mmCIF file of C-alpha atoms in Angstrom:
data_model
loop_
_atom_site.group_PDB
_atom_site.id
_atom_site.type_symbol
_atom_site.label_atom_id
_atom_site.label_comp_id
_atom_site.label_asym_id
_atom_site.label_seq_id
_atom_site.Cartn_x
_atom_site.Cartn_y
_atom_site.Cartn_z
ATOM 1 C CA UNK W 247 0.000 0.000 0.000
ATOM 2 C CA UNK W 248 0.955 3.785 -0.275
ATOM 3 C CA UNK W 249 4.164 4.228 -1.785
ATOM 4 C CA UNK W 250 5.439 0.915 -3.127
ATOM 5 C CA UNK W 251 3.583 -0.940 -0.312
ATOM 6 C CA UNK W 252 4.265 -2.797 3.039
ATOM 7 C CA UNK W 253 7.779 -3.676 3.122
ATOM 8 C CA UNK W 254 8.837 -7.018 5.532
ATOM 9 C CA UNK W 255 11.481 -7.634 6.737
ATOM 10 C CA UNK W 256 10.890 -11.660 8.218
ATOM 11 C CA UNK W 257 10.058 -9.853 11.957
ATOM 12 C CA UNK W 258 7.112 -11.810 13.485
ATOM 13 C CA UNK W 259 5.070 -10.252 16.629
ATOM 14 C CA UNK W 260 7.246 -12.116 18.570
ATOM 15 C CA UNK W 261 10.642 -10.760 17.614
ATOM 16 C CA UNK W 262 9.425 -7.292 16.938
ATOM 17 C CA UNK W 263 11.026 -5.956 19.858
ATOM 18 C CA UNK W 264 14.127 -8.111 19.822
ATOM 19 C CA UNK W 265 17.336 -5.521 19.939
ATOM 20 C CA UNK W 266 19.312 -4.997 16.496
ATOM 21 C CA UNK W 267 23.230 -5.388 16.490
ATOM 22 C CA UNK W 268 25.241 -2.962 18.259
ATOM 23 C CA UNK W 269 28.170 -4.253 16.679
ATOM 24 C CA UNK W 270 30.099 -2.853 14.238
ATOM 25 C CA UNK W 271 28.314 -3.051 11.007
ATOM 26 C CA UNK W 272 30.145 -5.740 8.534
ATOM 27 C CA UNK W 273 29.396 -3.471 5.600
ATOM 28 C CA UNK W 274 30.117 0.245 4.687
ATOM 29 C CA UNK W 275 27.888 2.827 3.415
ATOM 30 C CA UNK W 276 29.700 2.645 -0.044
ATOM 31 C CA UNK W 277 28.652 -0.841 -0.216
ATOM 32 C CA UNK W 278 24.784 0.386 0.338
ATOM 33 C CA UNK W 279 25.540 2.780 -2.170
ATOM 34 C CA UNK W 280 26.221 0.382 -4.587
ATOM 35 C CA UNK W 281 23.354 -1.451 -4.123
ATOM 36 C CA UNK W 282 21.075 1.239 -4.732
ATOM 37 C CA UNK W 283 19.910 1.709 -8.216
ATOM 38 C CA UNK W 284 21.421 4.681 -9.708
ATOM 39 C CA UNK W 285 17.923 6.692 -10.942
ATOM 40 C CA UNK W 286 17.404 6.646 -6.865
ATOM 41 C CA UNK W 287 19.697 9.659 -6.683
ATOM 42 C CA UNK W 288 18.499 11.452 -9.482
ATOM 43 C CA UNK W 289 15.957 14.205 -8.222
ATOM 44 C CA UNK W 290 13.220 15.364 -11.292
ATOM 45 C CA UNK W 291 11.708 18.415 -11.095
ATOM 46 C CA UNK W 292 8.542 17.170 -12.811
ATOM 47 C CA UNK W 293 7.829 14.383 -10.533
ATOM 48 C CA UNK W 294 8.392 16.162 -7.535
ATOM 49 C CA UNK W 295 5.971 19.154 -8.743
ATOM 50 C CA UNK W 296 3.426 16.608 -9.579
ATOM 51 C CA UNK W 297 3.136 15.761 -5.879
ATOM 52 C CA UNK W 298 3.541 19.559 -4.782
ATOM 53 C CA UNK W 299 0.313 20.333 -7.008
ATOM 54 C CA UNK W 300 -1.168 16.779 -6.215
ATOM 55 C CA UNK W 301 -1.452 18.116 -2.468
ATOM 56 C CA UNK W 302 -2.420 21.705 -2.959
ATOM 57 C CA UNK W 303 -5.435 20.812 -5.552
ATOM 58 C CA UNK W 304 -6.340 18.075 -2.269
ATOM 59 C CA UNK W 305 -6.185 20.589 0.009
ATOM 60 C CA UNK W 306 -7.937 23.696 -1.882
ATOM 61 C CA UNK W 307 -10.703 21.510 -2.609
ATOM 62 C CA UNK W 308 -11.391 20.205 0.782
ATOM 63 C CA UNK W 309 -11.320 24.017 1.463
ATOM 64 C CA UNK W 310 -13.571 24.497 -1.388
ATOM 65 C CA UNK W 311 -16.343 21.700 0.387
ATOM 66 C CA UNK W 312 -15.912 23.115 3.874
ATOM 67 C CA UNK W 313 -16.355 27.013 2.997
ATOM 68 C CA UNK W 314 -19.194 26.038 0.538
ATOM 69 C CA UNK W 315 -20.783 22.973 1.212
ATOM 70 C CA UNK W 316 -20.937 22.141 4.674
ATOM 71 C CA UNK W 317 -22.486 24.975 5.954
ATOM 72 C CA UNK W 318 -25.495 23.669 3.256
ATOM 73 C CA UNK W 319 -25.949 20.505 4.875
ATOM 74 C CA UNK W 320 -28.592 19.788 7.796
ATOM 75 C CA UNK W 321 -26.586 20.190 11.119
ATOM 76 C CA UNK W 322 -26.523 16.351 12.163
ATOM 77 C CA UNK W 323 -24.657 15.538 8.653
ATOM 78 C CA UNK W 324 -22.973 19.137 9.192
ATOM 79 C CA UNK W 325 -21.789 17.534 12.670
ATOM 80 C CA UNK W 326 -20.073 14.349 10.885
ATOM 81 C CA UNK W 327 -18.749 16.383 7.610
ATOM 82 C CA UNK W 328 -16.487 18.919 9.785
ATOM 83 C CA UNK W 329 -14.696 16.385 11.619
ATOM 84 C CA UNK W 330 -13.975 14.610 8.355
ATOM 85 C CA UNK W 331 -12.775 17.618 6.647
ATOM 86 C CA UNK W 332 -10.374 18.166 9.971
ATOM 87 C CA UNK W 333 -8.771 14.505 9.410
ATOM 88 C CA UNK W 334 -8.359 14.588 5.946
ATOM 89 C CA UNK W 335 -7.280 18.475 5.745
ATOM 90 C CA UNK W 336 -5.092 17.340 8.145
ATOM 91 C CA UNK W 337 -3.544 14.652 6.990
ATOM 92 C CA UNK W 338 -2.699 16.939 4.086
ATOM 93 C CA UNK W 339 -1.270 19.650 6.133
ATOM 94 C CA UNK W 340 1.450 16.608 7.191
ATOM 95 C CA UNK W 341 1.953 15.474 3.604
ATOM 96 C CA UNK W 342 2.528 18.877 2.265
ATOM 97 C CA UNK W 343 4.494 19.658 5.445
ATOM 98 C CA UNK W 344 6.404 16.677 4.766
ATOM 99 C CA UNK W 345 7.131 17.657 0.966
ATOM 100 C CA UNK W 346 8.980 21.181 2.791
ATOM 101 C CA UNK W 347 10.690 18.758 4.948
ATOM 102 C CA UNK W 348 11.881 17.435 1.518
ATOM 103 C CA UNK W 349 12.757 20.623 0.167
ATOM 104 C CA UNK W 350 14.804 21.575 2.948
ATOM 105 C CA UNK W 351 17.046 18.711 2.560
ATOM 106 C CA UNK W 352 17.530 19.553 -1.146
ATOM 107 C CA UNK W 353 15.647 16.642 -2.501
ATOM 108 C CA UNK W 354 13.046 17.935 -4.161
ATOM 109 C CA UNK W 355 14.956 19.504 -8.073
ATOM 110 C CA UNK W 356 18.943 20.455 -8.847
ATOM 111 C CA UNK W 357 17.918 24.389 -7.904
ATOM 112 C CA UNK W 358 18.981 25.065 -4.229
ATOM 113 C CA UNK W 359 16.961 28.367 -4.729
ATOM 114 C CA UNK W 360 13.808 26.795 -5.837
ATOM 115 C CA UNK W 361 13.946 23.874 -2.984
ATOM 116 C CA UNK W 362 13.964 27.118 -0.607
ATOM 117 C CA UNK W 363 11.794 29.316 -1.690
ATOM 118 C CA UNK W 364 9.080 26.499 -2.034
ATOM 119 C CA UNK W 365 10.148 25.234 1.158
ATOM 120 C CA UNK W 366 10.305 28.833 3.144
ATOM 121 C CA UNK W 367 6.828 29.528 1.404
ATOM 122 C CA UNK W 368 4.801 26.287 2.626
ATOM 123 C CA UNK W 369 6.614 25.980 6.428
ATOM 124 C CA UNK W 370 5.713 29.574 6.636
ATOM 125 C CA UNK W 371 1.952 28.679 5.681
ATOM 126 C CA UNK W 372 2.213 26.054 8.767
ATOM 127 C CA UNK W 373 3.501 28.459 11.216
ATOM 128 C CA UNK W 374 7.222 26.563 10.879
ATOM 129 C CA UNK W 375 9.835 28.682 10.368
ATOM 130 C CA UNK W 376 11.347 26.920 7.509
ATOM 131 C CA UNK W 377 15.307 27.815 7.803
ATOM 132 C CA UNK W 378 15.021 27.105 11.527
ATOM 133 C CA UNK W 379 13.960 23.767 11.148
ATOM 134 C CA UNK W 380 15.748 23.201 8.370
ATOM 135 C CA UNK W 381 19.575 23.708 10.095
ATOM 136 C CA UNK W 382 18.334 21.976 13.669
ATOM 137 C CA UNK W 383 17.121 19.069 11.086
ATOM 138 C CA UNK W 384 20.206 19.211 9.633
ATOM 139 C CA UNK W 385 21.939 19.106 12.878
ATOM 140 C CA UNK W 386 19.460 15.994 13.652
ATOM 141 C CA UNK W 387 20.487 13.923 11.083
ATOM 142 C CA UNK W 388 24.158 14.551 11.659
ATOM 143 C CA UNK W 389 23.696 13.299 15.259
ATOM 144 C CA UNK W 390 20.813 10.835 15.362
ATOM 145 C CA UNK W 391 20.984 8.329 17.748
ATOM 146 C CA UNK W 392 22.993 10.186 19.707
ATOM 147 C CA UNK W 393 22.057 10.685 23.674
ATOM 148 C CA UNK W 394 24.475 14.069 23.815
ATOM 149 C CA UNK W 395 23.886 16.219 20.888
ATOM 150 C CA UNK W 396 20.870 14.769 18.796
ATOM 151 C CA UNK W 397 18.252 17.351 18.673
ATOM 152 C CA UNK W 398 15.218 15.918 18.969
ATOM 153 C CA UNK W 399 13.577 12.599 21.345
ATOM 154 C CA UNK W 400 16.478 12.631 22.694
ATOM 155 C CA UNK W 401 15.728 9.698 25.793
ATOM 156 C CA UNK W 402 15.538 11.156 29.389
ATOM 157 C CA UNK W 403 18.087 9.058 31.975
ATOM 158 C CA UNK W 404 16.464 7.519 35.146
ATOM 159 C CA UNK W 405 17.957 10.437 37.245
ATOM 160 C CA UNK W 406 15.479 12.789 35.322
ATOM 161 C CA UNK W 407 12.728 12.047 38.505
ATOM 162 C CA UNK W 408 9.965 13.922 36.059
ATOM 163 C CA UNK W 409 10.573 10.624 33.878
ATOM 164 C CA UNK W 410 11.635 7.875 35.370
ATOM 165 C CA UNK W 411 8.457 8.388 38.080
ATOM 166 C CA UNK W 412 6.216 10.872 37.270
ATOM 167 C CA UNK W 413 5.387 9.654 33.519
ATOM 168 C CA UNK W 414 6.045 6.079 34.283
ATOM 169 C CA UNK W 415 2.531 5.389 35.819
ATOM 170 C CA UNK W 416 -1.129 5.091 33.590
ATOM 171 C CA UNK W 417 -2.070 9.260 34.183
ATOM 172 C CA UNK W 418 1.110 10.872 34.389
ATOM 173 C CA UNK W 419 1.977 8.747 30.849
ATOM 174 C CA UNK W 420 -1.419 10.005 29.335
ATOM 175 C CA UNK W 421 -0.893 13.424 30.476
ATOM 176 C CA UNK W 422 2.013 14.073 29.164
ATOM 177 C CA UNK W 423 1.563 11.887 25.814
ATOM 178 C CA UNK W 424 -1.911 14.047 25.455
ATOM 179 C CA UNK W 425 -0.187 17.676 25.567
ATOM 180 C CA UNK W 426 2.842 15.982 23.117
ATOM 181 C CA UNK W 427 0.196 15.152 20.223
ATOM 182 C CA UNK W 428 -1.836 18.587 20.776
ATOM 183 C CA UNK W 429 0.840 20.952 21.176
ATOM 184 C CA UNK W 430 4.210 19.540 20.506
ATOM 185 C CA UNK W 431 5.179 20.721 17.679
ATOM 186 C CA UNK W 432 4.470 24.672 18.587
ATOM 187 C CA UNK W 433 6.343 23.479 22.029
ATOM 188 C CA UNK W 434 9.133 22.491 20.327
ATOM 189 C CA UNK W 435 9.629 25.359 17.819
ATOM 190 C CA UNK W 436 9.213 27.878 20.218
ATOM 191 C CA UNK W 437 10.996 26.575 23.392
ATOM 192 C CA UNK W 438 12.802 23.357 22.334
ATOM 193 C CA UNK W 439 10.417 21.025 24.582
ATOM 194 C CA UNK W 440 11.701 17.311 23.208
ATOM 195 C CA UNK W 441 15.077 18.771 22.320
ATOM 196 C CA UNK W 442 18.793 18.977 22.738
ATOM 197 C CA UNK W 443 19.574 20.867 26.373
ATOM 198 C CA UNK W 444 21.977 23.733 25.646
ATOM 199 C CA UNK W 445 23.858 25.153 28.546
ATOM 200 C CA UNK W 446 23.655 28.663 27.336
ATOM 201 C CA UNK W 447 20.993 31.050 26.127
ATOM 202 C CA UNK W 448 17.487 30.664 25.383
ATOM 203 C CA UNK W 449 17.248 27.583 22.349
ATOM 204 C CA UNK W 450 14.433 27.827 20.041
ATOM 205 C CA UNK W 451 13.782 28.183 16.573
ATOM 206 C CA UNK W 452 12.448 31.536 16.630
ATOM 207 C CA UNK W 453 15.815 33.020 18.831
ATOM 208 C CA UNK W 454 18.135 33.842 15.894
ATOM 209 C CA UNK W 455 20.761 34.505 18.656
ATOM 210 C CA UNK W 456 20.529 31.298 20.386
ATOM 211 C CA UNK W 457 22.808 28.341 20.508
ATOM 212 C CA UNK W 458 21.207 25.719 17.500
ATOM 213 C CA UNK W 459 22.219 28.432 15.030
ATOM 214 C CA UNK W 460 25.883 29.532 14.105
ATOM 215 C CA UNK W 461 26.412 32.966 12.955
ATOM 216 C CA UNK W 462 25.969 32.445 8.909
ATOM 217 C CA UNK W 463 22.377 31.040 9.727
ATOM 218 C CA UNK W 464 21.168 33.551 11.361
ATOM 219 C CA UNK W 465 19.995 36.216 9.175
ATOM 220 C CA UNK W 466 18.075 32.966 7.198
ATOM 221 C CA UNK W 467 16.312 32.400 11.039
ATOM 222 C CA UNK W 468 15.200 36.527 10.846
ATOM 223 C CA UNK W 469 13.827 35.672 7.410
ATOM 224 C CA UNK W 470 11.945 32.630 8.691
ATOM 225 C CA UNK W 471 10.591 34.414 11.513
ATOM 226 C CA UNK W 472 9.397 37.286 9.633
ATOM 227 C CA UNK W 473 7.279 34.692 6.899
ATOM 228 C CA UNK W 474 5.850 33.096 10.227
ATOM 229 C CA UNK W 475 4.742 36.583 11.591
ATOM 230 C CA UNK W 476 3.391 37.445 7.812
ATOM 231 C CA UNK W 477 1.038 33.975 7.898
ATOM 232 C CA UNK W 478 -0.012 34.587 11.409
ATOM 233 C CA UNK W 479 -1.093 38.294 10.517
ATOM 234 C CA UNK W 480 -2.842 37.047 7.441
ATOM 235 C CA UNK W 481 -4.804 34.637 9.940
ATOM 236 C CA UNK W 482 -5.640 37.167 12.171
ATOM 237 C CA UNK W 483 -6.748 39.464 9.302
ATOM 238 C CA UNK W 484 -8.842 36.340 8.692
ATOM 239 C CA UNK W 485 -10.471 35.729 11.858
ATOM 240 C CA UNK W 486 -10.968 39.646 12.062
ATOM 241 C CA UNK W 487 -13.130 39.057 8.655
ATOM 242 C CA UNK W 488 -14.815 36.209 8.836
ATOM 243 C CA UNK W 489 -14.866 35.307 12.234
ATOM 244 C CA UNK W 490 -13.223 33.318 14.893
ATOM 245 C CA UNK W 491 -15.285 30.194 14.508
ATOM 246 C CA UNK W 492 -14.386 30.272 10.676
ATOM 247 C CA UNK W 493 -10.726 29.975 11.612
ATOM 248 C CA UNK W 494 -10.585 27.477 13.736
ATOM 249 C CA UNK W 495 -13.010 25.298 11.531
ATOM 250 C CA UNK W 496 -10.926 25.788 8.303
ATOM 251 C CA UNK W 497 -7.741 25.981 9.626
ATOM 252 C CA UNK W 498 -7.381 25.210 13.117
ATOM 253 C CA UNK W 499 -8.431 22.262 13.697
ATOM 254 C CA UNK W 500 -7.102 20.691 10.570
ATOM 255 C CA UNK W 501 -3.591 22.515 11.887
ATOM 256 C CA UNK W 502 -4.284 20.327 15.222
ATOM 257 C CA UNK W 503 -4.445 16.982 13.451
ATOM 258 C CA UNK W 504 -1.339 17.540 11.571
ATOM 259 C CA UNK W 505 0.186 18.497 14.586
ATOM 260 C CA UNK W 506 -0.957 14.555 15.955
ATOM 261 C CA UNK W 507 0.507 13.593 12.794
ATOM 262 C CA UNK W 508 3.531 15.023 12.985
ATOM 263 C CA UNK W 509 4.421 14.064 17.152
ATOM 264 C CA UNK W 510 2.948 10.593 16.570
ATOM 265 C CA UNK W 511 5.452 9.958 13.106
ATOM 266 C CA UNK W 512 8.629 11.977 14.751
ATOM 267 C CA UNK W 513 7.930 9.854 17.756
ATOM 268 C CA UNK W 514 7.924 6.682 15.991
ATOM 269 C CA UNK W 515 10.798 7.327 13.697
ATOM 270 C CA UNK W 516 13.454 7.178 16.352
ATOM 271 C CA UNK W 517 11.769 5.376 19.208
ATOM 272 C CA UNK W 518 11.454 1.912 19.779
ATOM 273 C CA UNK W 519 12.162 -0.837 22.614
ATOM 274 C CA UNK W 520 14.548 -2.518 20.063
ATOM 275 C CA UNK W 521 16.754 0.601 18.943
ATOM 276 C CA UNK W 522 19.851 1.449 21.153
ATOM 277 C CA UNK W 523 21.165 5.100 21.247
ATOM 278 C CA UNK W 524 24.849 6.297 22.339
ATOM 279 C CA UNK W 525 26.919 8.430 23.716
ATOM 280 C CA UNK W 526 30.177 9.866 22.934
ATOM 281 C CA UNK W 527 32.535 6.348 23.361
ATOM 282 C CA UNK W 528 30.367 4.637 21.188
ATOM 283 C CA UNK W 529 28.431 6.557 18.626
ATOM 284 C CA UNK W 530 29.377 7.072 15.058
ATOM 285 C CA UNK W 531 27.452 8.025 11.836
ATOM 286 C CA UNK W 532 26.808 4.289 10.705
ATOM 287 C CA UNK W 533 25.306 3.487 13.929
ATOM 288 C CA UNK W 534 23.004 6.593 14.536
ATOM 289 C CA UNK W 535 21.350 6.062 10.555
ATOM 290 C CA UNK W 536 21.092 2.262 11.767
ATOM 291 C CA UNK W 537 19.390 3.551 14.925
ATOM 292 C CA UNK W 538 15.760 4.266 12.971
ATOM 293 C CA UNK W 539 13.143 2.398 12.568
ATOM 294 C CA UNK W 540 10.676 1.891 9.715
ATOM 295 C CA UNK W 541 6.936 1.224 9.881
ATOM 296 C CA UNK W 542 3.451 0.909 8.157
ATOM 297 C CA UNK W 543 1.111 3.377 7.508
ATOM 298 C CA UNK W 544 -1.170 2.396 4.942
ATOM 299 C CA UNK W 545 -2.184 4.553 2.625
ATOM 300 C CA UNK W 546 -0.604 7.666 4.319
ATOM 301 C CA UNK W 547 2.767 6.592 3.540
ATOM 302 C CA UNK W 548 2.162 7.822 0.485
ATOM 303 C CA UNK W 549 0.393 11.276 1.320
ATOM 304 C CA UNK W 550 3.319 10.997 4.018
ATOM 305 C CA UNK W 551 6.082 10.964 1.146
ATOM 306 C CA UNK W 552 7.677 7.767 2.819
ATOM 307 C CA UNK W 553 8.942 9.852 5.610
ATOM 308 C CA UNK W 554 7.367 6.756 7.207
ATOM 309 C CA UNK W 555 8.162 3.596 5.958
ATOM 310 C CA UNK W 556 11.396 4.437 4.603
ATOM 311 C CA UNK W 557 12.648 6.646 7.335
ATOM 312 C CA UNK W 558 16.383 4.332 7.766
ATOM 313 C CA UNK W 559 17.074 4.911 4.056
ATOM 314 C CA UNK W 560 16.227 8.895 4.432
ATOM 315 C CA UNK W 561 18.853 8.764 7.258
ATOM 316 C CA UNK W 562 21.619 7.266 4.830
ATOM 317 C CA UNK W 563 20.602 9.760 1.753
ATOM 318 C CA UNK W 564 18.893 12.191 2.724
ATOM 319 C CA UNK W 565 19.169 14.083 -0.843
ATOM 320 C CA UNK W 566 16.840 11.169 -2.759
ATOM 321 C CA UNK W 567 13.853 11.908 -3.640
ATOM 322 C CA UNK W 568 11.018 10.563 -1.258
ATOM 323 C CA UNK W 569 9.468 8.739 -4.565
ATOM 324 C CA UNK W 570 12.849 6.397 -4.653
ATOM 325 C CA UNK W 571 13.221 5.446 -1.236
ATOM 326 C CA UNK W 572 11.009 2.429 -1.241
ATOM 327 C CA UNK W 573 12.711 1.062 -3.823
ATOM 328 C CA UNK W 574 16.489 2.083 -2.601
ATOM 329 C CA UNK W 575 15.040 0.706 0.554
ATOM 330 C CA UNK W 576 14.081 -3.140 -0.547
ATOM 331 C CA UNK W 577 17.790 -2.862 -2.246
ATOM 332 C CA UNK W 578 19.834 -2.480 0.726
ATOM 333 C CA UNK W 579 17.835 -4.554 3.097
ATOM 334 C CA UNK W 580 19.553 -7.604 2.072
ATOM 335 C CA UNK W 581 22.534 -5.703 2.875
ATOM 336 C CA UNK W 582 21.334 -4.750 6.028
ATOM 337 C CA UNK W 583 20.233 -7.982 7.691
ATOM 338 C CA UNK W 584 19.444 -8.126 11.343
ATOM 339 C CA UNK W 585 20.734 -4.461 11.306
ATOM 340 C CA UNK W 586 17.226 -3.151 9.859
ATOM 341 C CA UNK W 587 14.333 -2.676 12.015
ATOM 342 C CA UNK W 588 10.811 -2.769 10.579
ATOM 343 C CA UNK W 589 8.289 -2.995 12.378
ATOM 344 C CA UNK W 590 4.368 -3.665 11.364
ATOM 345 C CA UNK W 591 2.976 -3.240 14.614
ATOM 346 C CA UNK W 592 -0.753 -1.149 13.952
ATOM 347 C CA UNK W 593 0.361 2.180 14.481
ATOM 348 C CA UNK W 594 -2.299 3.388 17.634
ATOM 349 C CA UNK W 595 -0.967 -0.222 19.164
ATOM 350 C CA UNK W 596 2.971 0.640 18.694
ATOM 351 C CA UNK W 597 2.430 4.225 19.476
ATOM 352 C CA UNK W 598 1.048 3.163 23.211
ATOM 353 C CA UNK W 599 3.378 0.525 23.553
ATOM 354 C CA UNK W 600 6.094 2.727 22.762
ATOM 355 C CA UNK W 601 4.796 5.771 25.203
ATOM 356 C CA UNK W 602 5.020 3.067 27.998
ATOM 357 C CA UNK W 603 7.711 1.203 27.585
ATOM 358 C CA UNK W 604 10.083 3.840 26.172
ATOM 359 C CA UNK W 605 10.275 6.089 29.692
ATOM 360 C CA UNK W 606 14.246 6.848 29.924
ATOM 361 C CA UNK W 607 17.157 5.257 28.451
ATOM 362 C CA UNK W 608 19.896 3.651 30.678
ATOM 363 C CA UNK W 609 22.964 0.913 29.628
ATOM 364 C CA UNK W 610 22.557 -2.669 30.746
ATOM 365 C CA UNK W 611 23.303 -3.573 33.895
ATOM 366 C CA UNK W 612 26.978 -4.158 34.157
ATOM 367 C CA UNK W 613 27.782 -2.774 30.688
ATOM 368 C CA UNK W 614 27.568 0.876 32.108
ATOM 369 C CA UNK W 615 30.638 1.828 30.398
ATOM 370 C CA UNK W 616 29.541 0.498 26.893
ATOM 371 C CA UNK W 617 28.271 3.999 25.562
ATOM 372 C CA UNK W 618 24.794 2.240 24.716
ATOM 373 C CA UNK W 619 21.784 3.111 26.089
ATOM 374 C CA UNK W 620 18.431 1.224 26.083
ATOM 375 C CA UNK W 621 14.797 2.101 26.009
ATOM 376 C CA UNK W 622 12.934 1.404 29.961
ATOM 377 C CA UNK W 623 10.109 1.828 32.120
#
């Protein structure tokens, strides 16, 4: 299903959880390289704009039915139509959200200027502020898997008493997993909630001054910030026109279930019972792309641009082109072995297994020098 379909890697329900290798991988990245069909690489401008105008036509005519058709309909159908519309707008928001996430890593033509100004103009639309996210991504990527300087999920240790007590009981867990899927995402941009701890100044993506940003980036940051503040006028302009209630109908609350979207796939990407994370003895760039996981989503994997179940190949390349990484993917798996995690776990079932067992990270017992760190309760 979705793009190119479910992809299995032999796990049963059984061994889902079993841990992959820590060892050092027998194989090198040039040998994954290799394996990969060449086209993979190649990025083309016409496929990518089909899906850029694939999502907007989705999403302008859901508008088009909720600012013209529901409001027709008897209330009790009226009740049922508006929370459809907020799903499916949703869902869009994340797949065209997604397709900026793609643009910002320079996978979506050959023109670094086109990839940003299509990417600056869409985050900006979602409130993101697209060169923000796009250099702590960057910084992500470079350190995934890493307990010390990844910057984002990075796992809480046992001394942290807010996790390793608090959250690791039925209400504090729902609490806390509750205000993650609602407001996460703004959390995160604005104060760095989820993210890397910095020892000095006030992180977040809209501080052009603070520590995730080094000093070339930062008039880009004051450029993101000011397309945020544009969108957000534009809204209020909106609201001032045609009324709160309007807003939040045709924007906000599809805006809220992409925000669920987006928590509940970042989540998943990079957290799982089976997937160790390092610190500074151990960790190297082989082992953090290894330290991913990729899962099922149905249909949305495809409105999802893969970003889902082909998130350990984005982590090797992350310049291909979302509509090659299935296929790169099912090359290097043989490749990979017992060193690729999939997992086809329903996705509500694996997301609440994952928000209980995955409390804090800690090494084995008597391995606390090893550098790895695994998922606990």
């Amino acid at each position: 299903m979705g793009a190119g379909g479910r992809m299995k890697d032999g796990n049963s329900n059984d061994d889902v959880c079993k841990r992959v290798p820590i060892e050092k991988p027998p194989f090198e990245f040039s040998d994954l390289k290799k394996a990969i069909p060449p086209h993979c690489f190649k990025r083309d401008l016409l496929r990518s704009s089909y899906y850029l105008f694939r999502d907007l036509i989705i999403i302008f005519g859901l508008y088009y039915f909720a600012e013209y058709y529901i409001p027709l309909l008897p209330k009790p159908l009226a009740y049922i139509a508006w929370p459809m519309y907020w799903f499916c707008q949703g869902t869009m928001f994340m797949g065209l959200w997604t397709l900026a996430h793609d643009l910002g890593h320079h996978s979506f033509s050959d023109y670094q200027w086109l990839d940003d100004t299509i990417g600056f103009l869409i985050h900006s639309s979602f409130l993101t502020p697209y060169f923000s996210f796009k250099y702590s991504h960057r910084r992500h990527h470079a350190h995934a898997g890493s307990i010390e300087y990844d910057e984002v999920f990075i796992p809480k240790r046992k001394a942290d008493w807010l996790y390793s007590e608090f959250l690791n009981n039925p209400i504090g867990n729902l609490f806390f997993t509750l205000v993650k899927e609602l407001i996460g995402l703004p959390l995160y941009l604005l104060v760095n909630v989820h993210g890397r701890k910095y020892d000095r100044l006030f992180a977040s993506h809209f501080n052009p001054l603070g520590p995730i940003f080094n000093d070339s980036e930062r008039g880009q940051i004051w450029l993101s910030i000011g397309g945020v503040f544009v969108v957000a006028y534009t809204l209020y302009q909106a609201a001032l026109t045609n009324g709160t209630n309007w807003l939040i109908c045709i924007y906000g609350m599809p805006y809220l279930v992409f925000n669920i979207h987006f928590m509940m796939v970042t989540f998943l990407n990079h957290t799982h019972p089976a997937l160790p994370h390092y610190d500074s003895k151990s960790w190297d760039w082989m082992r953090s792309a290894l330290a991913t996981v990729d899962r099922d989503y149905g249909i949305l994997n495809d409105i999802f641009k893969s970003v889902t179940n082909a998130h350990v190949i984005h982590h090797f390349v992350t310049t291909m082109p979302h509509y090659h990484m299935v296929e790169a993917t099912n090359a290097i798996k043989p490749i990979l072995g017992e060193y690729y995690k999939y997992d086809d776990t329903p996705i509500l079932k694996a997301f609440w297994r994952e928000s209980k067992e995955c409390i804090y990270a800690e090494p084995d017992e008597g391995a606390e020098d090893s550098g790895v760190y695994w998922y606990r309760r």
